[in-house]
Short mmCIF file of C-alpha atoms in Angstrom, two decimals:
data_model
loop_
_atom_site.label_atom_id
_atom_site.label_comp_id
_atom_site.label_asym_id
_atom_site.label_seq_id
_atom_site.Cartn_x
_atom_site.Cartn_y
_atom_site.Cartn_z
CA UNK T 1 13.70 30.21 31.19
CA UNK T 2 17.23 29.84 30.91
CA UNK T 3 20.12 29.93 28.40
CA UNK T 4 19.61 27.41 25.54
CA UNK T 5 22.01 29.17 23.35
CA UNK T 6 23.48 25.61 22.89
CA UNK T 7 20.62 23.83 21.68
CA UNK T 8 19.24 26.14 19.34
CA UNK T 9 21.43 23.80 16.71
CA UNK T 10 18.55 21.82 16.06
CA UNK T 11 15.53 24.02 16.12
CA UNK T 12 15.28 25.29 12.18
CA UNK T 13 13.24 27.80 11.11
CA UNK T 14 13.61 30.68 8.14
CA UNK T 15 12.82 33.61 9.55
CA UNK T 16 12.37 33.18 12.57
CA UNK T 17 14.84 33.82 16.07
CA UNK T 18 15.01 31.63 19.00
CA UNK T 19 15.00 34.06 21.70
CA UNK T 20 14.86 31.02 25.04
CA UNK T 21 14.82 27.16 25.08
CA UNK T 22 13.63 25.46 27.91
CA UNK T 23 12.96 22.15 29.03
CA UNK T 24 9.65 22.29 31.69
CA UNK T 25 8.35 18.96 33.29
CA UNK T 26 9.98 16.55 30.43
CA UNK T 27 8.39 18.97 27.63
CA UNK T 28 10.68 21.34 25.21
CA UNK T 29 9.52 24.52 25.11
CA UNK T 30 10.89 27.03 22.56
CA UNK T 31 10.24 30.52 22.19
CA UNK T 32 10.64 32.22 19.03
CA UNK T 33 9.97 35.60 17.10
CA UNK T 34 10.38 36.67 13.40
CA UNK T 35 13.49 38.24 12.76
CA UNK T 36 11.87 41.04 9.97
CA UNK T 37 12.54 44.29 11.02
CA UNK T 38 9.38 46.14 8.65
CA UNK T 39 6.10 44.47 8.02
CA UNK T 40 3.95 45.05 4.48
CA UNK T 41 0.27 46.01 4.82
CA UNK T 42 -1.97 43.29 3.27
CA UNK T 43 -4.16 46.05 2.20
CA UNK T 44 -1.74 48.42 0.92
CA UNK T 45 1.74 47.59 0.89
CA UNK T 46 2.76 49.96 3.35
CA UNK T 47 4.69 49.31 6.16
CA UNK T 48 3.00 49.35 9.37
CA UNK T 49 4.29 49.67 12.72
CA UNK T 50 4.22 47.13 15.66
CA UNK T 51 1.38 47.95 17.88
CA UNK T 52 1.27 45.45 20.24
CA UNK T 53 2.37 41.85 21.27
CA UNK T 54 0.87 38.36 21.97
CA UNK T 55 1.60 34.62 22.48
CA UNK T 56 0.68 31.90 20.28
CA UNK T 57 1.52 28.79 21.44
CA UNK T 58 2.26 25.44 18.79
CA UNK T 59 2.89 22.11 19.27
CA UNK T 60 6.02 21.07 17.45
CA UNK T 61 7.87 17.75 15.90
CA UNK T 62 9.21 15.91 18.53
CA UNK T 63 12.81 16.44 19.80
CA UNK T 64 13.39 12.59 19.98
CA UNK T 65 11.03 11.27 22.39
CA UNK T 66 10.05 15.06 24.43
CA UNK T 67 7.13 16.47 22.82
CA UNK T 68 8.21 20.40 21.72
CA UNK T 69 5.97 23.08 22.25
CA UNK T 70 6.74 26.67 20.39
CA UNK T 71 5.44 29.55 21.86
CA UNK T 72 5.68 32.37 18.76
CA UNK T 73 5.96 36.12 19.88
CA UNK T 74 3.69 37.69 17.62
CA UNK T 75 3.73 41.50 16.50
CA UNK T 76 0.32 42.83 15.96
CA UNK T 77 0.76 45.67 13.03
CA UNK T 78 -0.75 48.84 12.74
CA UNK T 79 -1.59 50.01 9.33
CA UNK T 80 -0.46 54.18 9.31
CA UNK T 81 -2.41 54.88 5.71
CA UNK T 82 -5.21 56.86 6.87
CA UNK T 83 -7.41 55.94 3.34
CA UNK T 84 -6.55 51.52 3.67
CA UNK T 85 -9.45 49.69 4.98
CA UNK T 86 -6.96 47.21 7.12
CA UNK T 87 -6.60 48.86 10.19
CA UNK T 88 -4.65 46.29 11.92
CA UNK T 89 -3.34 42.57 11.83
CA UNK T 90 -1.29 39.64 13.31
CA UNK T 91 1.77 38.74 11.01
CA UNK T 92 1.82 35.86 9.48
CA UNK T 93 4.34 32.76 8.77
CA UNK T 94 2.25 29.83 6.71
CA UNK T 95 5.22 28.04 5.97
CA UNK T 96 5.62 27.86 9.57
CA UNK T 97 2.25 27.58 10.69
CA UNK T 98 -1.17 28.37 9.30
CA UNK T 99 -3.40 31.16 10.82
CA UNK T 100 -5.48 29.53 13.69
CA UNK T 101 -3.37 26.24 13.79
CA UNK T 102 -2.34 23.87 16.61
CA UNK T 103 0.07 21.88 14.57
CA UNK T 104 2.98 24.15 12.92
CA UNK T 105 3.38 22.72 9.39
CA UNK T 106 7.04 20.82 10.72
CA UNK T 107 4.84 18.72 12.93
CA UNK T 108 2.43 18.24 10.36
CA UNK T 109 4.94 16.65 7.83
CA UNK T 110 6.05 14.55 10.62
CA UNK T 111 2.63 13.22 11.67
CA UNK T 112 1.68 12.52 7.51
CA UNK T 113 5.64 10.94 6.82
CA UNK T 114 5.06 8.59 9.98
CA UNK T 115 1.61 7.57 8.66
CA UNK T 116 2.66 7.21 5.23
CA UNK T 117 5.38 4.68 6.76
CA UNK T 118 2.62 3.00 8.62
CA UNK T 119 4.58 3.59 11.65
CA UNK T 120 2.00 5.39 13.19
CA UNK T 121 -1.70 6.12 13.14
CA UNK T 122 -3.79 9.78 13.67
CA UNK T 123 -4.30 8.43 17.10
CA UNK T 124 -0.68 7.85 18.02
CA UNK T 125 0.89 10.53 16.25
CA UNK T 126 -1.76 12.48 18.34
CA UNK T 127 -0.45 10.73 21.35
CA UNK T 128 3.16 11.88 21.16
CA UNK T 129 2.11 15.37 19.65
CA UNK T 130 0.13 15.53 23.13
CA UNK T 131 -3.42 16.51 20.69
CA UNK T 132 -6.48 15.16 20.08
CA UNK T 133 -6.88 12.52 17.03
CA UNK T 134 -8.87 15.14 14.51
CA UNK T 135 -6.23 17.70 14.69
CA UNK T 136 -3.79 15.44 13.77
CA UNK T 137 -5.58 14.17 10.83
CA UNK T 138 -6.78 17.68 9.90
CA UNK T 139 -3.56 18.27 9.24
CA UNK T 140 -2.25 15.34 7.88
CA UNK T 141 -5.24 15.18 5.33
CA UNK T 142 -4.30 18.87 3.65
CA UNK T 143 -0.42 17.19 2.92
CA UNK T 144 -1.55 13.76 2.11
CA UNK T 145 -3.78 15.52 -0.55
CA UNK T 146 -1.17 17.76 -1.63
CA UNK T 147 1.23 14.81 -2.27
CA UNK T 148 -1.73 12.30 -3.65
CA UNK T 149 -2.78 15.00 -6.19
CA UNK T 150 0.65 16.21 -7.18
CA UNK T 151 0.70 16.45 -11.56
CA UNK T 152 4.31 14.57 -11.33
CA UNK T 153 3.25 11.31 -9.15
CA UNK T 154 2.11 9.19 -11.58
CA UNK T 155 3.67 9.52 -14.89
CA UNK T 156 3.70 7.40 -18.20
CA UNK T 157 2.59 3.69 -17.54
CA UNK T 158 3.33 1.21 -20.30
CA UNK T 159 2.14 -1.79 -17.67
CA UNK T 160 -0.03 -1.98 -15.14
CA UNK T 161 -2.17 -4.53 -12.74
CA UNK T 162 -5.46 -4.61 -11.11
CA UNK T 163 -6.39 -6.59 -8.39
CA UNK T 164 -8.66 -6.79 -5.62
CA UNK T 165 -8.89 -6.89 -1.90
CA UNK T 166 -11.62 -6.60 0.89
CA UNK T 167 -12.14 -3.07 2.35
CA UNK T 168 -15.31 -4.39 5.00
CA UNK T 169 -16.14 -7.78 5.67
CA UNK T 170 -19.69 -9.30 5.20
CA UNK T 171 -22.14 -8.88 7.93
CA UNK T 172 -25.51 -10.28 8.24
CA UNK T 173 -27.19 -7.12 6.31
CA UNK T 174 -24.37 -6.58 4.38
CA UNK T 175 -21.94 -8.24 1.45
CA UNK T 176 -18.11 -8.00 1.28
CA UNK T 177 -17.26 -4.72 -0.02
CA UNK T 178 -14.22 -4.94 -2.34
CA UNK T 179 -11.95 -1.83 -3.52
CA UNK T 180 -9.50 -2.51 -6.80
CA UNK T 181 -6.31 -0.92 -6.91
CA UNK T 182 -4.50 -0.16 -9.88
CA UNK T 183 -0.84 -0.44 -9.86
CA UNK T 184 2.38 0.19 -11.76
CA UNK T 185 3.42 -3.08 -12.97
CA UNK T 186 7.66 -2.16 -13.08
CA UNK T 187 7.62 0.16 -10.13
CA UNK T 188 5.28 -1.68 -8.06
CA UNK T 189 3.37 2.34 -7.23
CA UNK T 190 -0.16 2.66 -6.61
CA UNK T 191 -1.72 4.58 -8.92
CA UNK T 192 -4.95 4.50 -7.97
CA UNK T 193 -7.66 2.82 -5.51
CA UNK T 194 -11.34 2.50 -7.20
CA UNK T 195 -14.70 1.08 -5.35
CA UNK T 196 -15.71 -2.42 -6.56
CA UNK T 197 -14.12 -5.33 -8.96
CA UNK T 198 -16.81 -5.65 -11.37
CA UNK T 199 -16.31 -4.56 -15.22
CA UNK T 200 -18.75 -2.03 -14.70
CA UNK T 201 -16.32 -0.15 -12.15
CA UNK T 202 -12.97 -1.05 -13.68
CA UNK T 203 -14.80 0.40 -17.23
CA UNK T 204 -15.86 3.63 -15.05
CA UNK T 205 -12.35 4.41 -13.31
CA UNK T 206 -10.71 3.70 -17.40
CA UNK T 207 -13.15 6.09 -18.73
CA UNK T 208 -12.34 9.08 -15.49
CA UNK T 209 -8.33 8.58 -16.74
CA UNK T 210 -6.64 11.03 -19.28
CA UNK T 211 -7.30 9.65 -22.85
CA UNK T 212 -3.68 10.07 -23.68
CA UNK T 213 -2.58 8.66 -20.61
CA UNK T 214 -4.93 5.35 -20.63
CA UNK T 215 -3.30 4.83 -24.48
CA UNK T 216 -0.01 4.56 -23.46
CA UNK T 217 -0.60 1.66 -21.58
CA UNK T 218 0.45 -1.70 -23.41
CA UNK T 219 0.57 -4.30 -21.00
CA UNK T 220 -2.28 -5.34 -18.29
CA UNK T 221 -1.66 -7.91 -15.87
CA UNK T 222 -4.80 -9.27 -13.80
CA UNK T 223 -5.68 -12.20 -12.30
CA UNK T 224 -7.87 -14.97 -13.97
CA UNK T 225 -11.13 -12.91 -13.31
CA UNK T 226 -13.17 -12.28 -16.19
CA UNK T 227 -14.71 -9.06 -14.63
CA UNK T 228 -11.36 -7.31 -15.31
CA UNK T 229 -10.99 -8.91 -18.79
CA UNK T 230 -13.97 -7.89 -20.28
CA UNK T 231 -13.76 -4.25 -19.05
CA UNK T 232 -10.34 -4.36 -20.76
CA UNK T 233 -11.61 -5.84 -23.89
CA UNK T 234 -14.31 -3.76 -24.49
CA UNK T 235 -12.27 -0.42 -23.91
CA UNK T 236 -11.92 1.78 -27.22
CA UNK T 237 -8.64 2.92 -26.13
CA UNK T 238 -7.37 -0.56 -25.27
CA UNK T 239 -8.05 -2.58 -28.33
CA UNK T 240 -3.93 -3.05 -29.02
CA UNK T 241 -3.33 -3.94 -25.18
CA UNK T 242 -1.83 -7.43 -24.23
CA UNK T 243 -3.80 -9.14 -21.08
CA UNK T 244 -1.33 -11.11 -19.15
CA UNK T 245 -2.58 -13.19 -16.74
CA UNK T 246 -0.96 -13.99 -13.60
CA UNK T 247 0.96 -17.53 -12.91
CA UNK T 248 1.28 -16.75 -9.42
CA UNK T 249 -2.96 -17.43 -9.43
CA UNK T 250 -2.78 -20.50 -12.30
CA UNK T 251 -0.30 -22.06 -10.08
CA UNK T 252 -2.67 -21.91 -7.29
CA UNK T 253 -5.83 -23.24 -9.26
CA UNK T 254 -3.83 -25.73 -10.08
CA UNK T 255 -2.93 -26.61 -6.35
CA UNK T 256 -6.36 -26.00 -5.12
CA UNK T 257 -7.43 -28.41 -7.42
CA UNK T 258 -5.12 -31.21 -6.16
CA UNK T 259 -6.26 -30.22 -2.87
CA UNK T 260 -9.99 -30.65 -3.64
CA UNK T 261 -9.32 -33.87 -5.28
CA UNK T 262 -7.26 -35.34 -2.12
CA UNK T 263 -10.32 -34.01 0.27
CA UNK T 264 -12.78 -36.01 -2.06
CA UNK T 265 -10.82 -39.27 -2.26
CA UNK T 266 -10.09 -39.09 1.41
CA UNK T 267 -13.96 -38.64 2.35
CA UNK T 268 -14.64 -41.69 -0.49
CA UNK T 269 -11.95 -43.79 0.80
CA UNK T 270 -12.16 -43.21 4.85
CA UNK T 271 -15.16 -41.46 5.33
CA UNK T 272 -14.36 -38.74 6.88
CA UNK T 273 -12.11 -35.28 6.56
CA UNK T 274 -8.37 -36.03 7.09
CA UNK T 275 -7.29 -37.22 10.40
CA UNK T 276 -3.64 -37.47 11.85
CA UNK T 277 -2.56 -40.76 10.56
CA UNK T 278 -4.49 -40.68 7.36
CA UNK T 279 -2.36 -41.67 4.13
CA UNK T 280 -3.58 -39.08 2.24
CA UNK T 281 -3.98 -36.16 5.15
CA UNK T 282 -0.08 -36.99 5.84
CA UNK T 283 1.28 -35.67 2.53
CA UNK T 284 -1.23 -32.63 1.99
CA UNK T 285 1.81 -30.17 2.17
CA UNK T 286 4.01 -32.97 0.05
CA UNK T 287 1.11 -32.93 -2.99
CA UNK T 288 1.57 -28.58 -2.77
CA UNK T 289 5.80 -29.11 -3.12
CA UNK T 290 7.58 -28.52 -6.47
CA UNK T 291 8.76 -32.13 -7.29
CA UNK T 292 12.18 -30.38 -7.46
CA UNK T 293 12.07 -29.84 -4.01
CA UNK T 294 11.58 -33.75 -2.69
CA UNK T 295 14.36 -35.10 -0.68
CA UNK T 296 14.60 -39.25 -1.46
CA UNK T 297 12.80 -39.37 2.24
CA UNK T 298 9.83 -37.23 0.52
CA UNK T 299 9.60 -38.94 -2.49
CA UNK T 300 9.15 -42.30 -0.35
CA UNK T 301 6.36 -40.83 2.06
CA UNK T 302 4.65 -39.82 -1.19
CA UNK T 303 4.93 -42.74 -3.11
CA UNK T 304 3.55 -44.48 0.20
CA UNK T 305 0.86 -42.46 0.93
CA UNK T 306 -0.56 -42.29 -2.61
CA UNK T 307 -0.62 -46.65 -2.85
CA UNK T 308 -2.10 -46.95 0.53
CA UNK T 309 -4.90 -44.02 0.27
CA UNK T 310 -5.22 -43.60 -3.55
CA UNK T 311 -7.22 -46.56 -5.37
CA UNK T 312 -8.08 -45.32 -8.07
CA UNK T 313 -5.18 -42.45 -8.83
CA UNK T 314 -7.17 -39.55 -8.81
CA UNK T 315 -5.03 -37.88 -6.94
CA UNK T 316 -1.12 -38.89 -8.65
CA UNK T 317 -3.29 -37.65 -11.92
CA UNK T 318 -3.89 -33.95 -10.08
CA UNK T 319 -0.57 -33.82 -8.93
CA UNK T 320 1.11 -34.58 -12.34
CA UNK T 321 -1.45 -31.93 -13.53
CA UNK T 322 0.02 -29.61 -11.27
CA UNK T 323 3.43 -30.36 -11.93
CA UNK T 324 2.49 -29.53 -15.95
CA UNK T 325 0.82 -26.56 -15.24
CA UNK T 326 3.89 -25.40 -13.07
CA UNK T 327 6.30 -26.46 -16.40
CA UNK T 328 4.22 -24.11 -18.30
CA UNK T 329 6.37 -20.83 -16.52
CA UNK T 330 9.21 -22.93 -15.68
CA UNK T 331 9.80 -22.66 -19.76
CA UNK T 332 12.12 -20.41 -21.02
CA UNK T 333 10.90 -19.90 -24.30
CA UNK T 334 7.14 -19.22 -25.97
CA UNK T 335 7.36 -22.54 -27.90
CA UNK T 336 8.07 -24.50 -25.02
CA UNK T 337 5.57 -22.97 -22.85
CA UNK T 338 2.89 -23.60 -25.75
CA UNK T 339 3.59 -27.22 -25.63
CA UNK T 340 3.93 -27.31 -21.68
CA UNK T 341 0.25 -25.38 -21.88
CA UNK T 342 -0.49 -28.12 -24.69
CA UNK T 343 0.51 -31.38 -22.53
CA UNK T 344 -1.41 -29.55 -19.27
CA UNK T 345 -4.78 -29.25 -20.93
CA UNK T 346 -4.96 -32.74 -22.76
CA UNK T 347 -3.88 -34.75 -19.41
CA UNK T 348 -6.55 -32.68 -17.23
CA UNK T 349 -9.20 -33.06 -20.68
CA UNK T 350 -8.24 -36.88 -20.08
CA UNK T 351 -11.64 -39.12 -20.05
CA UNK T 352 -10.57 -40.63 -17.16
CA UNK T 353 -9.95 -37.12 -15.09
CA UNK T 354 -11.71 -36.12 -12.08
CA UNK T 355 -14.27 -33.40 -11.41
CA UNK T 356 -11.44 -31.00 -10.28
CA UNK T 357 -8.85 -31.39 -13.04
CA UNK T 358 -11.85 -30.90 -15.85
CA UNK T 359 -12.44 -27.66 -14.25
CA UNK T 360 -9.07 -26.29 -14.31
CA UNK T 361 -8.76 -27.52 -17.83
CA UNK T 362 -11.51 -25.11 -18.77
CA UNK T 363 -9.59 -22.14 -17.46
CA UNK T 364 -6.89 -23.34 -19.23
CA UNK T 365 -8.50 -23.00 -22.32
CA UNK T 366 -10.07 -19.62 -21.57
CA UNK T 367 -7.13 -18.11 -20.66
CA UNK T 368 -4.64 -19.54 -23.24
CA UNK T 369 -3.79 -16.67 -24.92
CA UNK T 370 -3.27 -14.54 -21.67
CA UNK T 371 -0.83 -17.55 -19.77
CA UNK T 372 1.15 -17.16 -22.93
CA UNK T 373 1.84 -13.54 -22.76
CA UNK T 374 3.43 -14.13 -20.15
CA UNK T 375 6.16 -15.41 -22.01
CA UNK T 376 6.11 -12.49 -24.46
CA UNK T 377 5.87 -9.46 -21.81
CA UNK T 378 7.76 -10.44 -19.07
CA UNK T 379 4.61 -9.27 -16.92
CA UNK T 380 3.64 -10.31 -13.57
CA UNK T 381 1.24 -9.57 -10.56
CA UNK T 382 4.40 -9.71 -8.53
CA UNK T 383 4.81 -5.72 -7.70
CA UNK T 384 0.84 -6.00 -7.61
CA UNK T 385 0.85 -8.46 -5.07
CA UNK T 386 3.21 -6.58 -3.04
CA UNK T 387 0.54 -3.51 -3.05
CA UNK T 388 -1.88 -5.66 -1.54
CA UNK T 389 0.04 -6.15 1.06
CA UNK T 390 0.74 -2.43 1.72
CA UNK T 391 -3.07 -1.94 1.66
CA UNK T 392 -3.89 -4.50 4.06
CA UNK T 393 -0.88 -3.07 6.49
CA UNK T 394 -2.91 0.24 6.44
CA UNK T 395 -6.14 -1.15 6.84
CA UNK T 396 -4.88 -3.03 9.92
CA UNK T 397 -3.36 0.37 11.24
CA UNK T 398 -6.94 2.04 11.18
CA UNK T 399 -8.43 -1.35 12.58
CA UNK T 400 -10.62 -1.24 9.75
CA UNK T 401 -12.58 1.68 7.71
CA UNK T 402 -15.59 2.71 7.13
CA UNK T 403 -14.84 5.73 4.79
CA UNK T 404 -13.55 5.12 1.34
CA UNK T 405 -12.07 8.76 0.77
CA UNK T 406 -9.95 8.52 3.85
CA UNK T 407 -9.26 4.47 3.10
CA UNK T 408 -8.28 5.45 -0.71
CA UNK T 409 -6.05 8.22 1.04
CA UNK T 410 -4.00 6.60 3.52
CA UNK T 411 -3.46 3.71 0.91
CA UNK T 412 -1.97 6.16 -1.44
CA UNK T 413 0.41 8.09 1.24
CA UNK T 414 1.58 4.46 1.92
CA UNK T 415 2.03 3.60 -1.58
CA UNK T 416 1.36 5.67 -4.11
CA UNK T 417 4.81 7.66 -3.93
CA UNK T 418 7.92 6.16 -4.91
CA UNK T 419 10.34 4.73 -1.52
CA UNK T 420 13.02 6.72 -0.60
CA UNK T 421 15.72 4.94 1.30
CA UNK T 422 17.91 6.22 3.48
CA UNK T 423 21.49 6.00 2.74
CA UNK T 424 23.68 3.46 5.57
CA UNK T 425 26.50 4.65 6.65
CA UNK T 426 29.12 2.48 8.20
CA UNK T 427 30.56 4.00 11.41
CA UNK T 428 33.38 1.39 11.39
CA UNK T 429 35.56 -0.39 8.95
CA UNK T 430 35.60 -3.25 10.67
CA UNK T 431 34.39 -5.20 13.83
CA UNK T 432 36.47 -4.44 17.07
CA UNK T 433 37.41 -7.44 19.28
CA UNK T 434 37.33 -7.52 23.03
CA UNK T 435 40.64 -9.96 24.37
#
């Protein structure tokens, strides 16, 4: 070993004394002892007396891209009270590493902030730590929990949204699995992740929440699936609670059913699904484009395609349907988003409208009330969204899971803390030029 009084700058640890740094075949290695002169008794109190020596080696955070491995000079104490049953014993540091670990806890705070960014899986942390997979996750599992099951992460929530994604695909024995998650609608933080999207397991996770805590809740924003409605409904602590429902998903009804209408014209009219060349195949992305949108060259193409490949006007009728149900959040004002609402249902009630439109009508109706709140709350599945996303980053990090503890857990290190972001600093005032 040699010298390293130089670059002990960066190696911080209470307590302890860097007595050598080294670096040995691309790999830091860092030898330390406690700097306590007198060591208590665990037994009694009294101070014992160093007896003997030994080496414990630790693997360490990285020291940018070296791997760091601490080798800790431990005293082995002597107890000198002839009547205490502890005779002898190893000192002890748990805030800088745990008796029998591999990991000190430094490295394990690195390895859980790195998968909590989804920058890194068990395996690859693992990788750079230069340990096995299960160590690392060991580890990381004790401070994910620790930070999942703090009292102070999730406080008062006066909104929040549920929504669903797919934890396991279905096989040929097996269905989709689905998990709900249940997130803060104005932070956009995970609160929780709960098996199933039925009312019977949104009704179970409401009745496993703090009384006082599911009562201070005044706004829920869901999606238009009744499942989630009726376990809201039929909640005793939830009969005050406004149900928004989501435009982001009536928006989309709306343009799957002018897509469903163009695919059954265009098999009526051609027989067959839409080739290139087809009128109505041409404009598919045109029909899904806010009106506002269309250039005087877009307007033409669809005014084109809908005289050549629409007869009968089944499909103009779903796109002005679209274009009504799209006025309904474009309003700025309740009354004007009643009448919007108003003018959507009658058009797709219309005699004369197809299959598609009647359909969407009926969720227009059943949902009236909760497309209006919109208007009145301010609520949206936006933030909600955005946790989806987050989940499905960390399920594509594991390639998939099979466990729903560990799936719930990494979902919640990802997102159920609040961001921090790092401050920029600017290391110039402005931009040098080069003649």
């Amino acid at each position: 070993m040699g010298d390293g009084s130089s670059s002990l700058v960066w190696f911080v640890a209470p307590g302890f004394r860097v007595l050598d740094i080294a670096e040995i075949d691309g790999e830091v290695v860092v030898e330390v002892e406690t700097d306590s002169a007198r060591v208590a008794c665990p037994g009694c109190g009294v101070f014992g007396r160093a007896k003997d020596r030994r080496w414990v080696t630790l693997r360490d955070a990285p020291l940018a891209d070296r791997p760091v491995t601490t080798r800790w000079w431990k005293r082995v104490m002597e107890c000198r009270e002839e009547l205490c049953e502890v005779r002898t014993w190893t000192e002890q540091r748990p805030e800088f590493a745990l008796p029998r670990a591999v990991l000190t806890e430094r490295a394990g705070r690195w390895a859980t902030d790195r998968i909590a960014a989804i920058e890194a899986t068990p395996a690859s942390a693992g990788r750079e730590l230069g340990v096995v997979w299960s160590t690392v996750w060991r580890h990381v599992e004790r401070h994910a929990r620790a930070r999942v099951d703090a009292p102070e992460r999730v406080g008062e929530v006066a909104q929040i949204g549920f929504d669903e994604t797919v934890m396991s695909p279905a096989k040929r024995h097996r269905r989709r699995r689905f998990v709900s998650s249940a997130v803060d609608v104005e932070t956009g933080q995970i609160i929780d992740v709960f098996d199933g999207r039925n009312a019977a397991d949104l009704q179970r996770w409401l009745d496993a929440q703090p009384a006082g805590w599911v009562e201070g809740i005044d706004v829920v924003s869901v999606d238009p699936h009744e499942g989630y409605r009726s376990a809201i409904v039929c909640h005793p602590l939830l009969a005050e609670v406004t149900i928004v429902v989501d435009g982001f998903h009536i928006v989309r009804l709306a343009g799957q059913a002018v897509t469903k209408c163009r695919q059954r014209v265009q098999q009526a009219t051609v027989g067959h699904r839409g080739w290139k060349g087809d009128p109505l195949y041409g404009i598919r992305k045109l029909l899904l484009m806010g009106c506002e949108r269309l250039d005087e060259t877009g307007w033409e193409r669809l005014e084109q395609a809908l005289r050549d490949g629409d007869p009968t006007g089944e499909v103009q009728d779903a796109w002005v349907a679209r274009e009504y149900v799209r006025d309904i959040y474009l309003a700025t004002t309740l009354d004007d988003a009643t009448a919007a609402l108003d003018r959507a249902t009658a058009w797709c009630q219309d005699a004369a409208s197809g299959p598609e439109l009647r359909t969407l009508a009926k969720t227009l109706v059943r949902w009236r009330a909760e497309i209006l709140a919109h208007h009145t709350t301010g609520a949206s599945n936006g933030r909600v969204e955005a946790a989806n996303l987050t989940i499905k980053q960390v399920k594509r990090s594991g390639r998939g899971f099979r466990n729903l503890d560990n799936y719930r857990l990494r979902i919640l290190l990802a997102g159920g803390c609040p961001r921090q972001t790092h401050t920029v600093t600017r290391h110039r005032a402005r931009p040098r030029f080069i003649a």
